Tab-separated table of C-alpha atoms in Angstrom:
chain	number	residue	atom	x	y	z
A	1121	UNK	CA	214.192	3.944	-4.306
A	1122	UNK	CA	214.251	1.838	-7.720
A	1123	UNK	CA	214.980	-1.515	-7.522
A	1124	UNK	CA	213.474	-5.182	-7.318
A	1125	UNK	CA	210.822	-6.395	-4.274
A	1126	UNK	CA	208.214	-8.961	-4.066
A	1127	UNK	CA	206.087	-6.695	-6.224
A	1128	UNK	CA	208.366	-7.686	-9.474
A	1129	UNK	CA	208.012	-10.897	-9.092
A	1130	UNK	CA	206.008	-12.490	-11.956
A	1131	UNK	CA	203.544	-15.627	-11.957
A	1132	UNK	CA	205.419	-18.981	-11.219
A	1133	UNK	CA	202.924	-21.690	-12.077
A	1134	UNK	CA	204.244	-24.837	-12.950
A	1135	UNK	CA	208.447	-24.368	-11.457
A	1136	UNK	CA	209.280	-26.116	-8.475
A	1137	UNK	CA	211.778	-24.038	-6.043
A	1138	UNK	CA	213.986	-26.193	-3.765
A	1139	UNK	CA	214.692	-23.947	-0.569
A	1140	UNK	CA	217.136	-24.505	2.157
A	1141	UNK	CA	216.434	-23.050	5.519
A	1142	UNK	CA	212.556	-22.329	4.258
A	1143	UNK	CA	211.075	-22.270	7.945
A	1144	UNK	CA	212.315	-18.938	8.902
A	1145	UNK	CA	214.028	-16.048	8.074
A	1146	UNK	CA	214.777	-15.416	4.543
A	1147	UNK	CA	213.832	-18.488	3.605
A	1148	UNK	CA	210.326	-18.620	5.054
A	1149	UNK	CA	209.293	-14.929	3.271
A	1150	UNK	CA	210.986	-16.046	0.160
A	1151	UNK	CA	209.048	-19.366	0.442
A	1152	UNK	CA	205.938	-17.415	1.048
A	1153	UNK	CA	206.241	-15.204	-1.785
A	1154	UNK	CA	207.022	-18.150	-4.751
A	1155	UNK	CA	203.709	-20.244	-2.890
A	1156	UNK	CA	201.525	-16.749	-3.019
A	1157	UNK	CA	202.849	-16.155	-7.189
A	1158	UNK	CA	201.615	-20.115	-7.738
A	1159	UNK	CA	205.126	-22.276	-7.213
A	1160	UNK	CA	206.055	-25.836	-6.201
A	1161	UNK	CA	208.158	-25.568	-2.642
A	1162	UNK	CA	210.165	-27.926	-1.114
A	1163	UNK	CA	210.928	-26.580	2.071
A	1164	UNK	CA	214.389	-28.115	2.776
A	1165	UNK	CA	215.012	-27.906	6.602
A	1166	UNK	CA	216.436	-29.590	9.715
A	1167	UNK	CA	213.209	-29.685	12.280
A	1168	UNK	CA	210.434	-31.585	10.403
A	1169	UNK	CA	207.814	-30.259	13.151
A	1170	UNK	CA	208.717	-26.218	12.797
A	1171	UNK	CA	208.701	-26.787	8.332
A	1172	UNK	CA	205.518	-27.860	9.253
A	1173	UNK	CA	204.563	-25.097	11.317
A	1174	UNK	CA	206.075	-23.341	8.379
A	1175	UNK	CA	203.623	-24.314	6.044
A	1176	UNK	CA	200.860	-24.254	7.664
A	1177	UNK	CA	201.402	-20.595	8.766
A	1178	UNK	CA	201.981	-19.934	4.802
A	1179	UNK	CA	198.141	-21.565	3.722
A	1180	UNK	CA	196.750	-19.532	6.340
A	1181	UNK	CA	197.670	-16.563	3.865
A	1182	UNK	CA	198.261	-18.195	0.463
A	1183	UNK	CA	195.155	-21.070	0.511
A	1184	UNK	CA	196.277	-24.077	-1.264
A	1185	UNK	CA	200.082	-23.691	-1.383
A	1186	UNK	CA	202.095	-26.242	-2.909
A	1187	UNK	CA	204.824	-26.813	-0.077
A	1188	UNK	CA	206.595	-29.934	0.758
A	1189	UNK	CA	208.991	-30.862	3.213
A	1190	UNK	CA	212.445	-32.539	2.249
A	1191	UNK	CA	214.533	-33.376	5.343
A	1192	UNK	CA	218.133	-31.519	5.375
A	1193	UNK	CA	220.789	-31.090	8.001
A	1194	UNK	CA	223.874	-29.041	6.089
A	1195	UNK	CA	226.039	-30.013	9.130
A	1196	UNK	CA	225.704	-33.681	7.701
A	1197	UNK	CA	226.849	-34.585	4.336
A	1198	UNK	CA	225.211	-37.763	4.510
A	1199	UNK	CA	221.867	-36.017	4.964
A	1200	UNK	CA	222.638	-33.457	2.258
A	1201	UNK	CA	223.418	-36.525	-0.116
A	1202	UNK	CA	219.923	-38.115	1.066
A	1203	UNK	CA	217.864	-34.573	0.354
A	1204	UNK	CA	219.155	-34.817	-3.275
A	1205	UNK	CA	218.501	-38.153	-3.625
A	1206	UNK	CA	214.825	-37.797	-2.210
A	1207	UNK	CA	214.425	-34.180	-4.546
A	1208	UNK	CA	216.050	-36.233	-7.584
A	1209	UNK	CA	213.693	-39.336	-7.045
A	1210	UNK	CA	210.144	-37.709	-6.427
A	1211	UNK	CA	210.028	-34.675	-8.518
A	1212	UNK	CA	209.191	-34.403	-11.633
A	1213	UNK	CA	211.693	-31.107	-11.806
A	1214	UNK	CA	213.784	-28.520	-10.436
A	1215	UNK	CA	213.831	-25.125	-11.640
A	1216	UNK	CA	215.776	-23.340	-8.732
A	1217	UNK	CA	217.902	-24.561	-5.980
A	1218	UNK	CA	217.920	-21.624	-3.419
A	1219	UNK	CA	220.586	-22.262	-1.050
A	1220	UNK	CA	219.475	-20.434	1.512
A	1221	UNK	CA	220.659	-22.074	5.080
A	1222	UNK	CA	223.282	-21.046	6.612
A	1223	UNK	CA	224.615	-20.331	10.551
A	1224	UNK	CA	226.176	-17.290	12.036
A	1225	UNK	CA	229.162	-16.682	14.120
A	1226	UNK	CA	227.909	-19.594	16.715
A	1227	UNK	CA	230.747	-20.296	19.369
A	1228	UNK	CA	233.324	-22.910	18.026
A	1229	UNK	CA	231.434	-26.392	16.708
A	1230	UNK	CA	231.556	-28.883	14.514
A	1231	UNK	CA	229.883	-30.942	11.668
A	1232	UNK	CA	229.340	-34.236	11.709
A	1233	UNK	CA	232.181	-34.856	9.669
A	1234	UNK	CA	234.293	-32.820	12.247
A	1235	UNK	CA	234.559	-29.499	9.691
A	1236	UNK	CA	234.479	-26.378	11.528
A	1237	UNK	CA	230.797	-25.501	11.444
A	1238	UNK	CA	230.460	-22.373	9.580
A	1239	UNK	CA	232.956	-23.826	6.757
A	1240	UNK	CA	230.830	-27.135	6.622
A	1241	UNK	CA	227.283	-25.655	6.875
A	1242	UNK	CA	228.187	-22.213	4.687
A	1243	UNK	CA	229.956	-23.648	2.364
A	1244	UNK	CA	230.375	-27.336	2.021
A	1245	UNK	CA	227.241	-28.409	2.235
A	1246	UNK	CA	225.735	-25.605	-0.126
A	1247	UNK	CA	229.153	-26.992	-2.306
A	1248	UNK	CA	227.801	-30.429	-2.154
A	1249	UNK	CA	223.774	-29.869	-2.470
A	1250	UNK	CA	224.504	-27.925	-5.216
A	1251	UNK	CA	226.749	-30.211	-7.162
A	1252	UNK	CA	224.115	-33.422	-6.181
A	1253	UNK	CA	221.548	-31.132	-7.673
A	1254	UNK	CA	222.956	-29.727	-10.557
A	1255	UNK	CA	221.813	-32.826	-13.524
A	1256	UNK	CA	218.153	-32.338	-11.954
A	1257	UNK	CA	218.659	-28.694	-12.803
A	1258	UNK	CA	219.824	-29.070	-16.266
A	1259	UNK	CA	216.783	-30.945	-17.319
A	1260	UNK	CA	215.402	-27.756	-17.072
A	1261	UNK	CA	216.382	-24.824	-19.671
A	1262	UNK	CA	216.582	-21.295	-17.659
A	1263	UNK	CA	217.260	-23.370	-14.265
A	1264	UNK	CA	219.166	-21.639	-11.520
A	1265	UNK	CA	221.541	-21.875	-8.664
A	1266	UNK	CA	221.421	-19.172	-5.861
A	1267	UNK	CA	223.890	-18.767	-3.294
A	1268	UNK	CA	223.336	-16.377	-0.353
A	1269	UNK	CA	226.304	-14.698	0.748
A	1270	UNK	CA	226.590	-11.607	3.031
A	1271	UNK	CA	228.051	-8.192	3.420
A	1272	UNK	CA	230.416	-10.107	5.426
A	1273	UNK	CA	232.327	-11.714	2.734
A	1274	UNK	CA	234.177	-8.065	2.580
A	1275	UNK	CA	236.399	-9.409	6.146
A	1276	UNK	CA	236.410	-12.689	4.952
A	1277	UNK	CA	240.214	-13.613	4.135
A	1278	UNK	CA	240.595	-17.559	3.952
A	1279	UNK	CA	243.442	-19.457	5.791
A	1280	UNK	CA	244.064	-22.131	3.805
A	1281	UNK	CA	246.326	-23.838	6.108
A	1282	UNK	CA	243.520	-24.043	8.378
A	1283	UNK	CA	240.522	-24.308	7.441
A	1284	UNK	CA	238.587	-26.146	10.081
A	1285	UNK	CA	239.947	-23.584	12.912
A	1286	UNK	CA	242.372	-26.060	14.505
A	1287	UNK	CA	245.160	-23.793	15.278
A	1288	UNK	CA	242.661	-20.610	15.964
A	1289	UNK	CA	238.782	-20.020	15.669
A	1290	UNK	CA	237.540	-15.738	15.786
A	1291	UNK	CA	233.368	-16.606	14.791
A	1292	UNK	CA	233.135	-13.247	13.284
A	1293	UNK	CA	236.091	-14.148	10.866
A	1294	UNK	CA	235.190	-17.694	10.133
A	1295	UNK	CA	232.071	-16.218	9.476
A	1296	UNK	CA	233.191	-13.651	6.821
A	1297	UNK	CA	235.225	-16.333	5.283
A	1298	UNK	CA	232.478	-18.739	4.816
A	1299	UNK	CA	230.908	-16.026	2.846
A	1300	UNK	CA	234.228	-15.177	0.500
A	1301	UNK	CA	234.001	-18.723	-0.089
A	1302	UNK	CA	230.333	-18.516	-1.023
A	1303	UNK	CA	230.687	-15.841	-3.677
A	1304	UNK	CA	234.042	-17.707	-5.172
A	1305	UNK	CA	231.895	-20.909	-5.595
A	1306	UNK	CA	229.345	-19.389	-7.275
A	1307	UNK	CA	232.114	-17.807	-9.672
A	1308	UNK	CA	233.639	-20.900	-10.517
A	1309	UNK	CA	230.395	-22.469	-10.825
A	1310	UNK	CA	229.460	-19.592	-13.249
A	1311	UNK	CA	232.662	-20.336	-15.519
A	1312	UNK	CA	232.357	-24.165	-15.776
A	1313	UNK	CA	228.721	-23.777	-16.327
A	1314	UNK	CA	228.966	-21.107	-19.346
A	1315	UNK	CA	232.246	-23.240	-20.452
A	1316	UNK	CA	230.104	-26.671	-20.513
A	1317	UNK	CA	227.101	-24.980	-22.398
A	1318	UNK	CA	225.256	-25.767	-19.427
A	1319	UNK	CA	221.621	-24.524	-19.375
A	1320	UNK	CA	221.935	-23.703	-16.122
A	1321	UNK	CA	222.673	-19.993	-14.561
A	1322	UNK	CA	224.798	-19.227	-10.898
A	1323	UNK	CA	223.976	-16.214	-9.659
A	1324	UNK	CA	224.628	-14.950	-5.910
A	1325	UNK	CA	222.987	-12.281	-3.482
A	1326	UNK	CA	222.398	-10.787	-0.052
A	1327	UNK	CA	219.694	-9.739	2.209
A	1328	UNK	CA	221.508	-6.296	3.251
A	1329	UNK	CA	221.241	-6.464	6.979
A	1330	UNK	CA	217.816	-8.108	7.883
A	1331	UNK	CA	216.513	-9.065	11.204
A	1332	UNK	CA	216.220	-12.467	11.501
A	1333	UNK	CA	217.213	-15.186	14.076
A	1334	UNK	CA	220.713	-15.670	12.387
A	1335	UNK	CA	222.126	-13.396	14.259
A	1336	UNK	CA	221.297	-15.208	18.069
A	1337	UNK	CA	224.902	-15.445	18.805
A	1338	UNK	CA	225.600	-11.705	18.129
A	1339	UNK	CA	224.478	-9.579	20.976
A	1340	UNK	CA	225.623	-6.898	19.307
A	1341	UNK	CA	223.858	-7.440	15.991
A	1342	UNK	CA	220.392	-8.062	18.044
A	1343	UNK	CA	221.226	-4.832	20.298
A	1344	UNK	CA	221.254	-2.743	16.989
A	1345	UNK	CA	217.858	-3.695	15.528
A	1346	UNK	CA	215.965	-1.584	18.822
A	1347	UNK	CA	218.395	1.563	17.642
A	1348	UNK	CA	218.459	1.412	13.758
A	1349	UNK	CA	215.968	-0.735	12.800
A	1350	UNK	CA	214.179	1.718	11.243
A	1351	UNK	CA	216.650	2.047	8.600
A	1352	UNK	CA	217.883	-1.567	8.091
A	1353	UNK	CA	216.110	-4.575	6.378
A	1354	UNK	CA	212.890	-6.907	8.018
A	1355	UNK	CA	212.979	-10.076	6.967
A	1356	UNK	CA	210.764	-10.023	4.299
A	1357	UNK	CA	212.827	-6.910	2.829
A	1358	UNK	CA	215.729	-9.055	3.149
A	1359	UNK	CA	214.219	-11.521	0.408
A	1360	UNK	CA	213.603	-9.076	-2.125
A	1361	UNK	CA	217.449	-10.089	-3.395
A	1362	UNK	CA	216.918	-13.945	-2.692
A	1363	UNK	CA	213.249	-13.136	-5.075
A	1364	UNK	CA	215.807	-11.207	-7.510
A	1365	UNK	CA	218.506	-13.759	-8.287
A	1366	UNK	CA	215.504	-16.566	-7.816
A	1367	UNK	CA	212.732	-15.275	-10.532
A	1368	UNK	CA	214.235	-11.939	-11.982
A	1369	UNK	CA	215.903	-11.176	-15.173
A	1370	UNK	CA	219.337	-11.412	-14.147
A	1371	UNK	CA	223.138	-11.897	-15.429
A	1372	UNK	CA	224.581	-15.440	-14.989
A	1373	UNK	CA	227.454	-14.955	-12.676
A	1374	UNK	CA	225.904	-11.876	-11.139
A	1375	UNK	CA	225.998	-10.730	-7.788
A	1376	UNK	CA	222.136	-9.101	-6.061
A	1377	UNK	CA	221.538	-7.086	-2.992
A	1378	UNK	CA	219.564	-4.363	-1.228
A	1379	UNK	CA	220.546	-0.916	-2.830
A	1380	UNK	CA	220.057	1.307	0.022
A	1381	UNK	CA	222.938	2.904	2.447
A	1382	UNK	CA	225.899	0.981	1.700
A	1383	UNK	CA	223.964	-1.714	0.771
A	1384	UNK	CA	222.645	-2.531	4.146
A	1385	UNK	CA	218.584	-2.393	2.756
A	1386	UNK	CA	216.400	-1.531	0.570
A	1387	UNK	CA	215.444	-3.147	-3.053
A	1388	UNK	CA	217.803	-5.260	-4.596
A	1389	UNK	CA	219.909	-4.804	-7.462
A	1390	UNK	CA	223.325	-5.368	-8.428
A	1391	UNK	CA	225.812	-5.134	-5.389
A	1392	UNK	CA	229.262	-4.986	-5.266
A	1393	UNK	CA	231.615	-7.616	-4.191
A	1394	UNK	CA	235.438	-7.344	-3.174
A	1395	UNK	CA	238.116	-8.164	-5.874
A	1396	UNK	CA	239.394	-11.450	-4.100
A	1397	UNK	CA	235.617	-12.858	-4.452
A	1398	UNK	CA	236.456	-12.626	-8.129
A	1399	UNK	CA	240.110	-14.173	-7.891
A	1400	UNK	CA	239.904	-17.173	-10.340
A	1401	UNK	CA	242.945	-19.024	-8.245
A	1402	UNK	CA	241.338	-18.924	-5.387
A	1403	UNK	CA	238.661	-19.824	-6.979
A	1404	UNK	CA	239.782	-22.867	-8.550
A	1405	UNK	CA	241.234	-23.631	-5.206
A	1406	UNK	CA	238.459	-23.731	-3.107
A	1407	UNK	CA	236.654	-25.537	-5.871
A	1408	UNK	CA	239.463	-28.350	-6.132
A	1409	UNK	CA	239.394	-28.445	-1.826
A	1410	UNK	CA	235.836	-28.744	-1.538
A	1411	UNK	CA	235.258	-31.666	-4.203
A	1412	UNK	CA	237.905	-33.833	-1.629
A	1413	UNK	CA	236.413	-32.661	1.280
A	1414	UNK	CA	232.732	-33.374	0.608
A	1415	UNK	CA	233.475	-35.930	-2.121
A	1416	UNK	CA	230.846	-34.861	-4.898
A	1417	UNK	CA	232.130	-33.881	-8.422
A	1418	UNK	CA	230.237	-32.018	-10.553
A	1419	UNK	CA	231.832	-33.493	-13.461
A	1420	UNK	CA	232.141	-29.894	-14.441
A	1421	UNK	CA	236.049	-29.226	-16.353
């Protein structure tokens, strides 16, 4: 099957990749892959002790990796504010932000702020990382912003009236939603950007289905692996479309994912995304409600 894996991804000497979520998952082969192909990581992550673990499991393979920790709890704007701060402050650039973290379908919590979990970690705090980020970024011509949605955005369908679940909370829903809002943010992030002249480039993607630790709260997600495994994405599989939008030659605005059976593994290439992720109301809604809730403006018309 044509498409793009670790194997296309060129030397990166000399860029500095900012990932969230870097000590597991998607994050952690992703991670792996830049520090093997000769990039600066900052592995942006809640648990100081297992990025740690991350990183040290990484040099036993790649010998002299450039990692770094950067301390970052998305369920805390005040401790995504402090990761940019820290990332703006010590270093020297920032070539890609890959906004990687994220939760899945977990039983009804809530930030520290009091948003509905999925909404503040999925969304908000990628919103607000992002937009804290984004003048580091343009000091760097060809910089990029990833955003990692999901197959899921397809059910997502966002209640506007209530969007921190305090009339009704389904996970699986709020979960699909969180993606929607995912790929609309990274379309009106894509406009203003090209509209501003910006050097920067949004693009989004998805890891298929890959078997990661995600999906702990869905026994029915972990049941399937045993079954069909065979024929969906491992973890490192998953990345290929994180490595894609991250280091590839891609389309600003574009959307990246596996190419297999409905899109569920396989390289990555372009995937397809439902027409509401492209709805430019919406858009500029959620764009307008998530500068108020998190209170970072890009400064972005």
């Amino acid at each position: 099957m044509k498409g793009f894996t670790a194997a296309d991804v060129g030397g990166q000497a000399g860029k500095c990749f900012h990932v969230t979520g870097a000590n597991t998952g998607l994050g952690y082969e992703t991670t792996k892959v830049l520090a093997a192909r000769g990039a600066r990581v900052l592995l942006a992550c809640r648990s100081e002790e297992k990025a740690r673990q991350a990183m040290e499991n990484i040099r036993l393979e790649v010998p002299g990796a450039n990692l770094s920790f950067v301390p970052l709890d998305q369920a805390d704007l005040a401790s995504v504010r402090e990761c940019a701060a820290i990332v703006a402050r010590e270093e020297p650039r920032l070539d890609v932000l890959v906004n990687n973290a994220g939760v899945m379908v977990p039983p009804l919590e809530r930030t520290v702020q009091g948003h509905e979990l999925q909404f503040g970690v999925n969304h908000l705090g990628t919103f607000a990382l992002t937009g804290l980020l984004l003048g580091k970024l343009a000091e760097v011509p060809g910089s990029r912003v990833v955003i990692t949605a999901s197959l899921a955005h397809r059910r997502g369908k966002i209640d506007w009236h209530d969007l921190d679940a305090r009339r009704s909370y389904s996970r699986y829903q709020r979960y699909g939603d969180s993606k929607l809002m995912n790929l609309l943010h990274m379309y009106e992030l894509d406009r203003r950007l090209r509209a501003a002249g910006s050097p920067v480039t949004a693009v989004a993607c998805h890891p298929g289905v890959a078997s990661t630790d995600l999906g702990r709260h869905w026994l029915a997600f972990r049941a399937m692996f045993p079954i069909m495994g065979w024929m969906l994405n491992s973890a490192e599989e998953g990345a290929w479309a994180t490595l894609q939008a991250a280091t590839g030659v891609v389309e600003p605005g574009e959307y990246y994912g596996p190419q297999g059976m409905r899109e569920m593994s396989g390289p990555s290439g372009i995937a397809k995304r439902k027409p509401s992720a492209t709805d430019p109301e919406a858009a500029r809604r959620l764009w307008d409600v998530s500068v108020q809730m998190t209170g970072v403006d890009y400064g972005l018309v």
